[in-house]
Coordinates of C-alpha atoms and ligand atoms in Angstrom, one line a residue:
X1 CA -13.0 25.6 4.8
X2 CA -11.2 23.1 6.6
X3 CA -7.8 22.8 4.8
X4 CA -7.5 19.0 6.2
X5 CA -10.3 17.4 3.3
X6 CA -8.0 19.1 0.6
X7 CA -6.3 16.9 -1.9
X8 CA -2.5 17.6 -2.5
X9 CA -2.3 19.2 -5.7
X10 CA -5.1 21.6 -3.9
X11 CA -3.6 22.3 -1.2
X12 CA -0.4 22.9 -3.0
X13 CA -1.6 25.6 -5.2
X14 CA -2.7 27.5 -1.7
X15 CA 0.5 27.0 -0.2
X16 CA 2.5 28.2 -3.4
X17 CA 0.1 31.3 -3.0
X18 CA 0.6 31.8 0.6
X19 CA -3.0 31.5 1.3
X20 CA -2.2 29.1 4.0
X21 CA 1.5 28.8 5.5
X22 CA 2.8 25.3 6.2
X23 CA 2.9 25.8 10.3
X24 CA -0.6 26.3 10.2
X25 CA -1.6 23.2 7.9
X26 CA 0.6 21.1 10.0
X27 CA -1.3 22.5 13.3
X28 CA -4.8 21.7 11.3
X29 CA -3.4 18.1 11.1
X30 CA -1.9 17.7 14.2
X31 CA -5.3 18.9 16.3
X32 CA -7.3 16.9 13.7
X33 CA -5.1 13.8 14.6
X34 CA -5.9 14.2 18.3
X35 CA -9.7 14.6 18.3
X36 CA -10.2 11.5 16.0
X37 CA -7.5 9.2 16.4
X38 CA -7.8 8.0 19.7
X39 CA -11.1 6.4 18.1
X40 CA -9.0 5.2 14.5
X41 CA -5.6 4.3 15.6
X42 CA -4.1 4.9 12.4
X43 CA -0.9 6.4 13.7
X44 CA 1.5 4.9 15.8
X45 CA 3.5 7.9 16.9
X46 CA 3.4 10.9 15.8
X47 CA 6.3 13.6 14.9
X48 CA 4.0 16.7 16.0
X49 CA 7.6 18.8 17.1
X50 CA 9.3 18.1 14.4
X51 CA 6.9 19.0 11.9
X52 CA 5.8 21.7 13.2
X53 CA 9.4 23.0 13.2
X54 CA 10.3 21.7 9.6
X55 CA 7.1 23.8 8.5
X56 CA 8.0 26.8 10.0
X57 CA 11.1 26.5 8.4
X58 CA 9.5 26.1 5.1
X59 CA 7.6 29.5 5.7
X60 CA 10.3 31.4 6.1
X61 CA 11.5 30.4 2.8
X62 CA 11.6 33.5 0.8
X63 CA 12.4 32.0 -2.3
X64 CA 9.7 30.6 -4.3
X65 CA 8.3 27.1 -3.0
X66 CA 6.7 26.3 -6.5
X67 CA 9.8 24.3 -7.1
X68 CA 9.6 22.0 -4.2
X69 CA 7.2 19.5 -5.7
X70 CA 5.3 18.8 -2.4
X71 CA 6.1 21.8 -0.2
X72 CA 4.6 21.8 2.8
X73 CA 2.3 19.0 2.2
X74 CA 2.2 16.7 5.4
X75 CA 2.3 12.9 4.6
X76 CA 2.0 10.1 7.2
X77 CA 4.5 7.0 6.5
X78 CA 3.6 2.6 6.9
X79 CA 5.7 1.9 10.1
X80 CA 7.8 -0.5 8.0
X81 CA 9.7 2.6 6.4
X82 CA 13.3 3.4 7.9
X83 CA 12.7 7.2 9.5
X84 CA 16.2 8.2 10.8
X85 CA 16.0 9.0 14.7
X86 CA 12.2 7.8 14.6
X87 CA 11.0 4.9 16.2
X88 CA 10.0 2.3 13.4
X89 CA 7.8 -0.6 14.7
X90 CA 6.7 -2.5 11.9
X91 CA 3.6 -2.9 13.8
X92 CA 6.0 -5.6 15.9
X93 CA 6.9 -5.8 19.2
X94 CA 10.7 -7.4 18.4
X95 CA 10.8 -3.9 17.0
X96 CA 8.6 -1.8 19.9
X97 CA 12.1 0.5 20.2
X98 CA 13.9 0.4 16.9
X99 CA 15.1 3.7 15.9
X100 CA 16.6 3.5 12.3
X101 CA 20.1 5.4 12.1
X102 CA 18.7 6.2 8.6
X103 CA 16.5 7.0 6.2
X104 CA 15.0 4.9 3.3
X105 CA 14.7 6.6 0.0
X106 CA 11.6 7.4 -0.6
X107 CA 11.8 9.2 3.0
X108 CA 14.8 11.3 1.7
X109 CA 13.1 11.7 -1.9
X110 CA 10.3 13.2 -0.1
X111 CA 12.2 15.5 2.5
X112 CA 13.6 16.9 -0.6
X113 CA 10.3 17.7 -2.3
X114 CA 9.5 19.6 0.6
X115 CA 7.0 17.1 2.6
X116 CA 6.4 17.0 6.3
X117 CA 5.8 13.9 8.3
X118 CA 3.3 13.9 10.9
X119 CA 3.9 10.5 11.9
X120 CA 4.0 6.6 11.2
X121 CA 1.1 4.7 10.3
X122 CA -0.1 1.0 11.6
X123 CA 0.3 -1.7 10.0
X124 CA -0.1 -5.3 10.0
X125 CA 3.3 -6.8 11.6
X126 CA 5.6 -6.7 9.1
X127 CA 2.8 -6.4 6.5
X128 CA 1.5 -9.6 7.1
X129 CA -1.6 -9.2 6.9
X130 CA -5.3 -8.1 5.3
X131 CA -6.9 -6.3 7.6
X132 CA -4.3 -4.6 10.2
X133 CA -5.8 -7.0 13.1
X134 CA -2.1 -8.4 13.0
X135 CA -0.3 -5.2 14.4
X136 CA 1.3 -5.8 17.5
X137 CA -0.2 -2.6 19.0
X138 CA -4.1 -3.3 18.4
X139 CA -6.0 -2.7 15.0
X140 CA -7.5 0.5 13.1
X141 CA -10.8 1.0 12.6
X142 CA -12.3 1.8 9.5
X143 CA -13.2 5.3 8.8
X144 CA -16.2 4.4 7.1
X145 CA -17.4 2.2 9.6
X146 CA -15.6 1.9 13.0
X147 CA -16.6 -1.6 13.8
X148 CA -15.0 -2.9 10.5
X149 CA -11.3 -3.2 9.6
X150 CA -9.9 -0.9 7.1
X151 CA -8.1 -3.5 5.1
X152 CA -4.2 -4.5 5.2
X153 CA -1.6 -4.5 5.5
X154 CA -1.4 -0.7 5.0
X155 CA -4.3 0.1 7.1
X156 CA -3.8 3.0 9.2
X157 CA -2.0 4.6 5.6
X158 CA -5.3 4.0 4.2
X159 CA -7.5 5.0 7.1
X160 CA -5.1 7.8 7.8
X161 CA -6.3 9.6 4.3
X162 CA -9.4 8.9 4.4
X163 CA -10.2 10.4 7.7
X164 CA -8.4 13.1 6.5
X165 CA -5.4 12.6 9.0
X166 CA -3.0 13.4 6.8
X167 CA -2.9 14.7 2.8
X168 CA -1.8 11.3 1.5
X169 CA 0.8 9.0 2.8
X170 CA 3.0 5.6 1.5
X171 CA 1.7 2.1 2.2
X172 CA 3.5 -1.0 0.8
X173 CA 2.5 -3.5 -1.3
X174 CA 3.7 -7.1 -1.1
X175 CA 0.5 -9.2 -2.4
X176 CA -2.3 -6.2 -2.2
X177 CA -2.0 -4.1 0.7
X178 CA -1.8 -0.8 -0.9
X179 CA -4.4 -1.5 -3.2
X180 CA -7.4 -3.1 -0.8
X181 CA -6.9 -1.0 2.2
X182 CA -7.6 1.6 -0.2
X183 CA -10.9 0.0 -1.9
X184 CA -11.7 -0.6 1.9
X185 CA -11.2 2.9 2.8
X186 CA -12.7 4.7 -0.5
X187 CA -9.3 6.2 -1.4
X188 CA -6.5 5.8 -4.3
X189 CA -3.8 3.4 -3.7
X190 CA -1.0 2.9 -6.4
X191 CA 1.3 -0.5 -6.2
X192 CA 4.1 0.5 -8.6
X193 CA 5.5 -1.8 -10.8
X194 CA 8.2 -4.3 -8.7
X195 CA 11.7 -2.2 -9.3
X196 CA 10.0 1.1 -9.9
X197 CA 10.5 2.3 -6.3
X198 CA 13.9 2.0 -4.3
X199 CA 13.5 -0.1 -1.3
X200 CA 16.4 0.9 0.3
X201 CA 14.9 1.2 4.0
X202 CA 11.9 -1.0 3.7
X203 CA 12.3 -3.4 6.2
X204 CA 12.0 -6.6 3.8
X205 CA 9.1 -8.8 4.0
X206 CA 9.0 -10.8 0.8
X207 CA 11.6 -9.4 -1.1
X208 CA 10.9 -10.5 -4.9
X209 CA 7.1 -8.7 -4.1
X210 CA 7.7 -6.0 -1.9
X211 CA 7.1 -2.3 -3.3
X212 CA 6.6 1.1 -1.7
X213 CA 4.1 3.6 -3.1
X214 CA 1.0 6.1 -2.6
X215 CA -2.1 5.6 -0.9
X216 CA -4.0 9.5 -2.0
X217 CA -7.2 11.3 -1.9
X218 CA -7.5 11.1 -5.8
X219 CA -5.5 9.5 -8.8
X220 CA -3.8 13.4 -9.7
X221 CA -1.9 13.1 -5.9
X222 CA -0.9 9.6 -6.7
X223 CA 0.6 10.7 -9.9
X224 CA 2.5 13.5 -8.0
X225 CA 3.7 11.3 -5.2
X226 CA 4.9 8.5 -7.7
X227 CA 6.6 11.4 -9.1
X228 CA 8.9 11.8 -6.4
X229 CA 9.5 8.4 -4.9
X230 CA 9.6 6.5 -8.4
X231 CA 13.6 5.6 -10.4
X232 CA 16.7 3.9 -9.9
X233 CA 18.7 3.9 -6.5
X234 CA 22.0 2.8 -6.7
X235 CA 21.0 1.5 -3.1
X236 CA 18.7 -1.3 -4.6
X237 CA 19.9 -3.6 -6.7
X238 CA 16.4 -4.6 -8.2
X239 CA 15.3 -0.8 -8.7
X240 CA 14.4 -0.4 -12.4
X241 CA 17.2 2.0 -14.0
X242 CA 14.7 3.5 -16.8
X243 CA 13.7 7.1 -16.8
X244 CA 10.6 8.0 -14.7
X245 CA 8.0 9.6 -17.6
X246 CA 6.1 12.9 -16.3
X247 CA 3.1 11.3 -14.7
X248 CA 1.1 14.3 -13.7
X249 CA 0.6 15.6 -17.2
X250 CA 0.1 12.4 -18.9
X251 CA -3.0 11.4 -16.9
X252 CA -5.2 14.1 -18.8
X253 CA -4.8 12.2 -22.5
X254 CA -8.7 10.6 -22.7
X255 CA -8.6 6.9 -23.1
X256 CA -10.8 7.2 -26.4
X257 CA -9.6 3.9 -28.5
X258 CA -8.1 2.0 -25.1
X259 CA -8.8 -1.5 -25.8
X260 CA -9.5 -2.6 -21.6
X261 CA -9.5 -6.1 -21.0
X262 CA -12.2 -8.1 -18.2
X263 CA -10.6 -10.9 -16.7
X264 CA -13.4 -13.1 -16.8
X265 CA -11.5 -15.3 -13.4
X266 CA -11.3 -12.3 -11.7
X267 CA -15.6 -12.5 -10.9
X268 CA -15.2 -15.8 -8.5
X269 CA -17.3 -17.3 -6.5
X270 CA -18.6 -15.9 -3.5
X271 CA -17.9 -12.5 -4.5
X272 CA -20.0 -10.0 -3.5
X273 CA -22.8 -9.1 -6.0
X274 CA -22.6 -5.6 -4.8
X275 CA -18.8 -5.1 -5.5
X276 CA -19.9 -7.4 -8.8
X277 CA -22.4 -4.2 -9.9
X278 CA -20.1 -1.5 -9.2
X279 CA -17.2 -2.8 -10.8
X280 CA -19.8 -3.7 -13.9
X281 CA -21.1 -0.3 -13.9
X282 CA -17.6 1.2 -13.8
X283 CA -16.7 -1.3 -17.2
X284 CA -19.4 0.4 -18.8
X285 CA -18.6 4.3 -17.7
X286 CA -15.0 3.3 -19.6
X287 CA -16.6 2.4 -22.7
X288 CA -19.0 5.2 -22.8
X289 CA -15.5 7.5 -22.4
X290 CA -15.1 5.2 -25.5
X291 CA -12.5 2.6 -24.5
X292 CA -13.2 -1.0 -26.3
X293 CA -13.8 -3.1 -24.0
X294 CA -13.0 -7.1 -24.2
X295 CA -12.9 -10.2 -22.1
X296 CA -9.8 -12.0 -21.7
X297 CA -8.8 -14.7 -19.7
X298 CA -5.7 -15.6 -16.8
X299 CA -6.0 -19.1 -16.8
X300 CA -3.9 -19.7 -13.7
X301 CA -5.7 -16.7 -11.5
X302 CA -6.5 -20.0 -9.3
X303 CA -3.0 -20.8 -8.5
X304 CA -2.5 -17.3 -7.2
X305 CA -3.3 -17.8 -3.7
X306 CA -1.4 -21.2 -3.5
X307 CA 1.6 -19.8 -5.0
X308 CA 1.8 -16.3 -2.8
X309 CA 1.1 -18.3 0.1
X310 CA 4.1 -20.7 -0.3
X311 CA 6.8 -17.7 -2.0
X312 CA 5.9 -15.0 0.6
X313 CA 6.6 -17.0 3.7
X314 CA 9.7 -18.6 2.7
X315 CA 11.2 -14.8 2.1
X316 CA 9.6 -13.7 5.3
X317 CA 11.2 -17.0 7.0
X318 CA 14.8 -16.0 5.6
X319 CA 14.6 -12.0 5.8
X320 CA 13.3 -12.4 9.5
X321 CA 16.3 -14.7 10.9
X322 CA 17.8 -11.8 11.5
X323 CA 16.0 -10.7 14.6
X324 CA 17.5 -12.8 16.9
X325 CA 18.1 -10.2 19.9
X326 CA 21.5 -9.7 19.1
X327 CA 21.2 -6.7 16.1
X328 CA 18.0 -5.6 16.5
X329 CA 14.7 -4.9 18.7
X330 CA 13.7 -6.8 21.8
X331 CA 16.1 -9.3 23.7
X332 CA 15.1 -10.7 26.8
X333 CA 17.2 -10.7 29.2
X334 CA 17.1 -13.3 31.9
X335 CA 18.0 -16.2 29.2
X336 CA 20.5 -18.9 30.4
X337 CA 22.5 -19.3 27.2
X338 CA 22.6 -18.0 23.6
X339 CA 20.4 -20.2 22.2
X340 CA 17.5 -19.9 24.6
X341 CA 18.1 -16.3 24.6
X342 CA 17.4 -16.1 20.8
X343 CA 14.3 -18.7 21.4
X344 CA 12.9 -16.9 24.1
X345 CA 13.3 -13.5 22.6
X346 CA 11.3 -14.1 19.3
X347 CA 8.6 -16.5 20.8
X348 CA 7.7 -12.9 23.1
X349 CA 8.7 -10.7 20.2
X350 CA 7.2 -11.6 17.3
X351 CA 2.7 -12.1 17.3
X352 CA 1.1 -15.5 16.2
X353 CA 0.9 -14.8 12.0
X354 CA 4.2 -13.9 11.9
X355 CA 5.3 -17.1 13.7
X356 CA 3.3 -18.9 11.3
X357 CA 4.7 -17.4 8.0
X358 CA 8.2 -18.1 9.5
X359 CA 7.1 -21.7 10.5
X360 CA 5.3 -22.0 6.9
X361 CA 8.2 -20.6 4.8
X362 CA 10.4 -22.6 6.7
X363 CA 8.9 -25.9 6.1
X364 CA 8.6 -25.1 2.2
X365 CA 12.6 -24.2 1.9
X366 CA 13.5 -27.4 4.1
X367 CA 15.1 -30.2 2.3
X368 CA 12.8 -32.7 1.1
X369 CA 10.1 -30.5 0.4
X370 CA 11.9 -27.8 -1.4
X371 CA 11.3 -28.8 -4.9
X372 CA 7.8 -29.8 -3.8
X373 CA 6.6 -26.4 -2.9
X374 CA 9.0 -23.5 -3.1
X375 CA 10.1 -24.4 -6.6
X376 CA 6.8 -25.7 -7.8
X377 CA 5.3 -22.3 -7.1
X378 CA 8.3 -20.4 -8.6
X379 CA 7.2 -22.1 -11.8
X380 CA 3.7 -21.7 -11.2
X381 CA 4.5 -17.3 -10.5
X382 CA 6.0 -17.7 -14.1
X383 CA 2.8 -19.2 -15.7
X384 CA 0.9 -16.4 -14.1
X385 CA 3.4 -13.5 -15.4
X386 CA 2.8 -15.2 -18.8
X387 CA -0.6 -14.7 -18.3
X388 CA -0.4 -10.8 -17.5
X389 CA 2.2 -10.9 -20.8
X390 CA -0.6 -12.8 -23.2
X391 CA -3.5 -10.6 -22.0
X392 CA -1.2 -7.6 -22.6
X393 CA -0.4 -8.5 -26.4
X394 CA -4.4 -8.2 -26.8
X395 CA -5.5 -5.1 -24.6
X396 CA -3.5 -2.2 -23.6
X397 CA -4.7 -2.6 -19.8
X398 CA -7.1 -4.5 -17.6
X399 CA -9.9 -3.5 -15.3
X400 CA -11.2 -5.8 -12.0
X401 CA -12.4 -5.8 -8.8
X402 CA -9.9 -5.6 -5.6
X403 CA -11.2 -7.7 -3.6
X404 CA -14.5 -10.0 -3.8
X405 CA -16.1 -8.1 -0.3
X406 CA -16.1 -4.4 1.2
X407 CA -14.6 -4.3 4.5
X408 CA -15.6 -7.2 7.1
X409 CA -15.9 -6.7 10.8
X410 CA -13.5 -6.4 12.8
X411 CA -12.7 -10.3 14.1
X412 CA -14.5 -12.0 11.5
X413 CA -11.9 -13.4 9.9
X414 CA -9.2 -13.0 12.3
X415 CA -9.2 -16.9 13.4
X416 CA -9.2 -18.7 10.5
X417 CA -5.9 -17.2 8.2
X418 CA -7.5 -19.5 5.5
X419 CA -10.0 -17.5 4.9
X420 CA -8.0 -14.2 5.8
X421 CA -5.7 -15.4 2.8
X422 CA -8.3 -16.1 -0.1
X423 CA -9.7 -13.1 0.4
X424 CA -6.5 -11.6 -1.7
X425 CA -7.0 -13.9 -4.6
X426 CA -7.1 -10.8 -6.9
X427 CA -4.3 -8.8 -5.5
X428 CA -1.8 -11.8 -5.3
X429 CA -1.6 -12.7 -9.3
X430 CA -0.3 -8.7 -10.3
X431 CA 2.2 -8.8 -7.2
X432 CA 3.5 -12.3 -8.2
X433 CA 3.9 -11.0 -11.9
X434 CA 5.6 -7.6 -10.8
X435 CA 3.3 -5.1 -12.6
X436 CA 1.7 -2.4 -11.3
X437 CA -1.8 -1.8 -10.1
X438 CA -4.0 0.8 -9.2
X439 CA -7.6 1.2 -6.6
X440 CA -10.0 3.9 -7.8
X441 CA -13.3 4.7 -5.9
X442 CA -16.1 2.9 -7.8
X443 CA -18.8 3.4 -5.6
X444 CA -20.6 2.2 -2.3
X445 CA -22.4 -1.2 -0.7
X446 CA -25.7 -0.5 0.9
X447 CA -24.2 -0.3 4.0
X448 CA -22.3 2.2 2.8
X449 CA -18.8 0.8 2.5
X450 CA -16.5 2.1 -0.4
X451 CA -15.5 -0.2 -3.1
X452 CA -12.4 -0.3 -5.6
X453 CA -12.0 -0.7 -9.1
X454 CA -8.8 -2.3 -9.8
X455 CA -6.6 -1.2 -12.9
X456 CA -3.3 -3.3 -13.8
X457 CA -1.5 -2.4 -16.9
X458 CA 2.0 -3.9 -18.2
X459 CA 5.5 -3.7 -16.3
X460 CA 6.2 0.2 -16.4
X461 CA 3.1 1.7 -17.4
X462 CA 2.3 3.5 -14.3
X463 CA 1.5 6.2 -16.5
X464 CA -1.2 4.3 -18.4
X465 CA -3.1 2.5 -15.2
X466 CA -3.1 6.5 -13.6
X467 CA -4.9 7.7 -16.7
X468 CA -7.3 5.2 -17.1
X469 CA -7.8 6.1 -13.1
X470 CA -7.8 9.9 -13.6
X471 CA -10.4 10.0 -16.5
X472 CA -12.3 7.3 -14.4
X473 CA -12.3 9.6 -11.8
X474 CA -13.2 13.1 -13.5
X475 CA -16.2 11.7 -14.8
X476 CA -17.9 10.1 -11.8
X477 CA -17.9 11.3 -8.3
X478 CA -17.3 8.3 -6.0
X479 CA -14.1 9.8 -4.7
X480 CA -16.1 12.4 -3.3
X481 CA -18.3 11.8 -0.1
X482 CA -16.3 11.3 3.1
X483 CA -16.8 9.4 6.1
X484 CA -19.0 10.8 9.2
X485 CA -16.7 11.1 11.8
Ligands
LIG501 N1 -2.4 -10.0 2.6 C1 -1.2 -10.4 2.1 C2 -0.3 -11.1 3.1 O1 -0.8 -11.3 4.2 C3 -0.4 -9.3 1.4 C4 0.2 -8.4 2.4 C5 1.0 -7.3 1.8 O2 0.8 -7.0 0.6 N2 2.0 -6.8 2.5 O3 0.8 -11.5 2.9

C-alpha cells in the first residue's frame, strides 16, 4: 500500500510500530512530489535534504517515538510562515529571496513534536486572495480537476493534501482561506479561533483576522495538529492564554442532544443548487445522529463582504509599508534617490492585488474618509460578532456551506476582484467575529468537484466544531475518494 494516501494518526501508529521508518516515508513523499507536482504546483521549494536527514535522525532514535506527538510525520507549510534558513516567499516577488533568521511558533511547536517539512506551499501573495491565481510564481491547479483553481489563499496547502503530497500541512486564515481551499480540494481545514494560535512568524496580512492552523486528510489529524500548534506565546500579544483542552479524545463524544443552528442568510443567491443539496443532506445526516436542528438568523451576514473588504486592506496597507527595499526583499538598484528607490522597488515587487489592497486600505485610513469607512465597518464587524453571540445563546454550534460554488476555472474570475471577493461572503462573517470554523467533506458536484460543509461554533470551542466534524465524518464517506492523478 502506498504509505502517501495515509492519514496522520495512521501513519503514526506504523511509525510507532516501526513498520515503516521515517527516511523511507519522507522518500515516498519526496518521489511522489516530483512525479505530480510539476503538473500541481503546490510547492514552492522543497526541503528534500533536510528532511531526509532530520528523518534519519528520527530512526535512529532508540528511545520510544510514541511520545513525540507527530514523529516522523512529513507536513508541508503556507509560504507566509517564518522557516529559519528557508526561503519564505509569501507567494511575492518583494520577497523572491527572503530567508527568515527564525522560526515562527507553530514551526518550532511542530519540530518539537517530531514533524518533518518537505517544503513550503503556494499561496496567494501575502494571502490575498481566493483562488491562488495571485501568487507571484503562477497558480496551483486543482487536484480534482487541473483546469480549475484549488481555492485560496492556502491553495497549494490544500492541493498539497489532497494529492497526497504531503500528510497534512498549515494554511492561514484571514477571511476563509483555510476553510474553502479545503471544500475546494475535498479535504479538512480548521481556522482556529483568532488568539488560539501564536503568530509569532506569520508575516502579517490583516492582523486583527489572521490565524494559522490545519488543512488534513480527516477531522482526527486536524484535532492532532491543533493539538500541537494551539496556546499562549508570550511572543504574541493577542494569543489567547487559556489552557488548550485534549482535542483528540473529545471528538469521539456523539453529538446526540446538539442543538445545530441553519443560518437561513448563509443560502444566498446565486448559490449553487448543488452545494445547496449537499449541504441540505448533510443537515439532515446530523439530525438523524440525533442533533436538533434549528434555523436562526445573522441579520448583518450582508455587510460581511463590505466590511472585510474595507478592515483587511487598511491592515494590509499599514503591515506592508514596511517593504520598502531597505529591510527586506527586493530593491532595485539603479534608483536615483531614496524615494524613487522605494517607488520603483514595490511597483516591480509587489503583483497588481496587492497594489490594490494597499491603494484600497490606504484610501479608507486617509483623513477625510476615515470615519466614513474604516470606522463605519469597525462598528459594522461588532454588529456581526453580536450576531455569532445571539445565535450562540440559542444553539450550541452552527452548520453552512463554505462557499456558494465548487471550484471555478482557472481565469474565470481572475479579472474582475468584485466578483473574486463576493465569492467569500460566508467565510468573511466568522473571521470578522474571531471564532473558529471548520470544512468537512460533504460530498461532490456532477462534475465531480468536492464540496464543504462549514461548522462554526463559539470563541474557543475548537473542540466542539471538531466533533460535530468527526462524527460527521465516521458516518458518511465523502472524505474518502481521491483525485485521479
Ligand atoms: N479571500 C480573502 C481575501 O482575499 C481571504 C484571504 C485569506 O483568508 N487570507 O482577502
Amino acid at each position: 500500500m502506498d504509505p502517501t494516501s495515509l492519514t496522520i494518526h495512521e501513519l503514526r501508529d506504523r511509525l510507532i510500530r516501526k513498520e515503516i521508518g521515517a527516511r523511507e516515508l519522507t522518500r515516498h513523499f519526496l518521489d511522489r512530489i516530483e512525479r505530480l507536482d510539476t503538473r500541481l504546483h503546490a510547492y514552492l521549494a522543497l526541503q528534500g535534504e533536510t528532511a531526509l536527514r532530520e528523518a534519519e535522525r528520527l530512526d535512529r532514535r532508540s528511545d520510544d517515538l510514541g511520545s513525540l506527538p507527530l514523529a516522523g510525520i512529513p507536513l508541508a507549510i503556507k509560504d507566509v510562515i517564518c522557516t529559519r534558513g528557508v526561503r519564505t516567499t509569501c507567494g511575492s516577488r518583494i520577497l523572491e529571496n527572503f530567508v527568515p533568521p527564525y522560526d515562527g511558533s507553530v514551526i518550532e511547536k511542530l519540530r518539537n513534536a517530531g514533524a518533518i517539512f518537505l517544503g513550503k506551499a503556494n499561496m496567494d501573495e501575502f494571502a490575498m486572495g481566493s483562488s491562488t491565481e495571485n501568487s507571484g510564481f503562477g497558480p496551483t491547479r486543482n487536484p480534482w480537476d487541473p483546469s480549475r483553481v484549488p481555492g485560496g489563499s492556502s491553495g497549494g496547502s490544500a492541493a498539497a493534501v489532497a494529492a497526497d503530497l504531503c500528510a497534512g500541512s498549515l494554511g492561514t486564515d484571514t477571511g476563509g482561506s483555510i476553510r474553502q481551499p479545503a471544500s475546494f480540494c475535498g479535504v479538512v481545514g480548521l481556522k482556529p479561533t483568532y488568539g488560539r494560535v501564536s503568530r509569532f512568524g506569520l508575516v502579517a496580512f490583516a492582523s486583527s483576522l489572521d490565524q494559522i492552523g490545519p488543512i488534513t486528510k480527516d477531522v482526527e489529524d486536524a484535532a492532532l495538529l491543533l493539538q500541537v500548534i494551539a496556546g499562549h506565546d508570550q511572543r504574541d500579544s493577542t494569543s489567547i492564554s487559556m489552557p488548550v483542552p485534549d482535542y483528540v479524545s473529545g471528538i469521539r463524544q456523539p453529538i446526540k442532544g446538539l442543538r445545530l443552528g441553519i443560518p437561513k442568510e448563509y443560502f444566498v443567491q446565486g448559490m449553487s443548487p448543488e452545494v445547496e443539496d449537499a449541504v441540505r443532506t448533510a443537515i439532515r445526516k446530523c439530525e438523524e445522529l440525533g442533533a436538533e436542528i434549528m434555523e436562526v438568523s445573522l441579520p448583518h451576514t450582508e455587510y460581511g463582504v463590505a466590511a472585510y473588504y474595507i478592515i483587511a486592506p487598511a491592515e494590509a496597507s499599514s503591515n506592508l509599508a514596511r517593504y520598502d527595499g531597505v529591510k527586506y526583499g527586493l530593491r532595485v538598484s539603479n534608483a536615483r534617490d531614496l524615494l524613487s528607490m522605494y517607488r520603483q522597488s514595490r511597483s516591480r515587487g509587489f503583483g497588481p492585488e496587492v497594489k490594490r489592497r494597499i491603494m484600497l486600505g490606504t484610501y479608507v485610513l486617509s483623513a477625510g474618509y476615515y470615519d466614513a469607512y474604516y470606522r463605519k465597518a469597525s462598528q459594522v464587524r461588532t454588529l456581526i460578532r453580536q450576531d455569532f453571540l445571539d445565535a450562540f445563546e440559542r444553539c450550541d454550534a452552527l452548520l453552512a456551506p463554505v462557499a456558494p460554488i465548487p471550484a471555478f476555472k482557472i481565469g474565470e474570475k481572475s479579472d474582475d476582484p468584485l466578483q473574486m471577493y463576493l465569492s467569500d461572503v460566508l467565510t468573511l462573517p466568522a473571521s470578522l467575529a474571531g471564532i473558529p470554523g471548520i470544512s468537512v467533506p460533504c460530498g461532490f458536484s456532477s462534475e465531480g468537484l468536492p464540496i464543504g460543509l462549514q461548522i462554526l461554533g463559539p470563541h474557543l470551542r475548537e473542540d466542539l466544531i471538531l466533533r460535530i466534524g468527526y462524527q460527521y465524518e465516521q458516518h458518511t464517506e465523502h472524505h474518502l475518494p481521491r483525485p485521479a492523478l
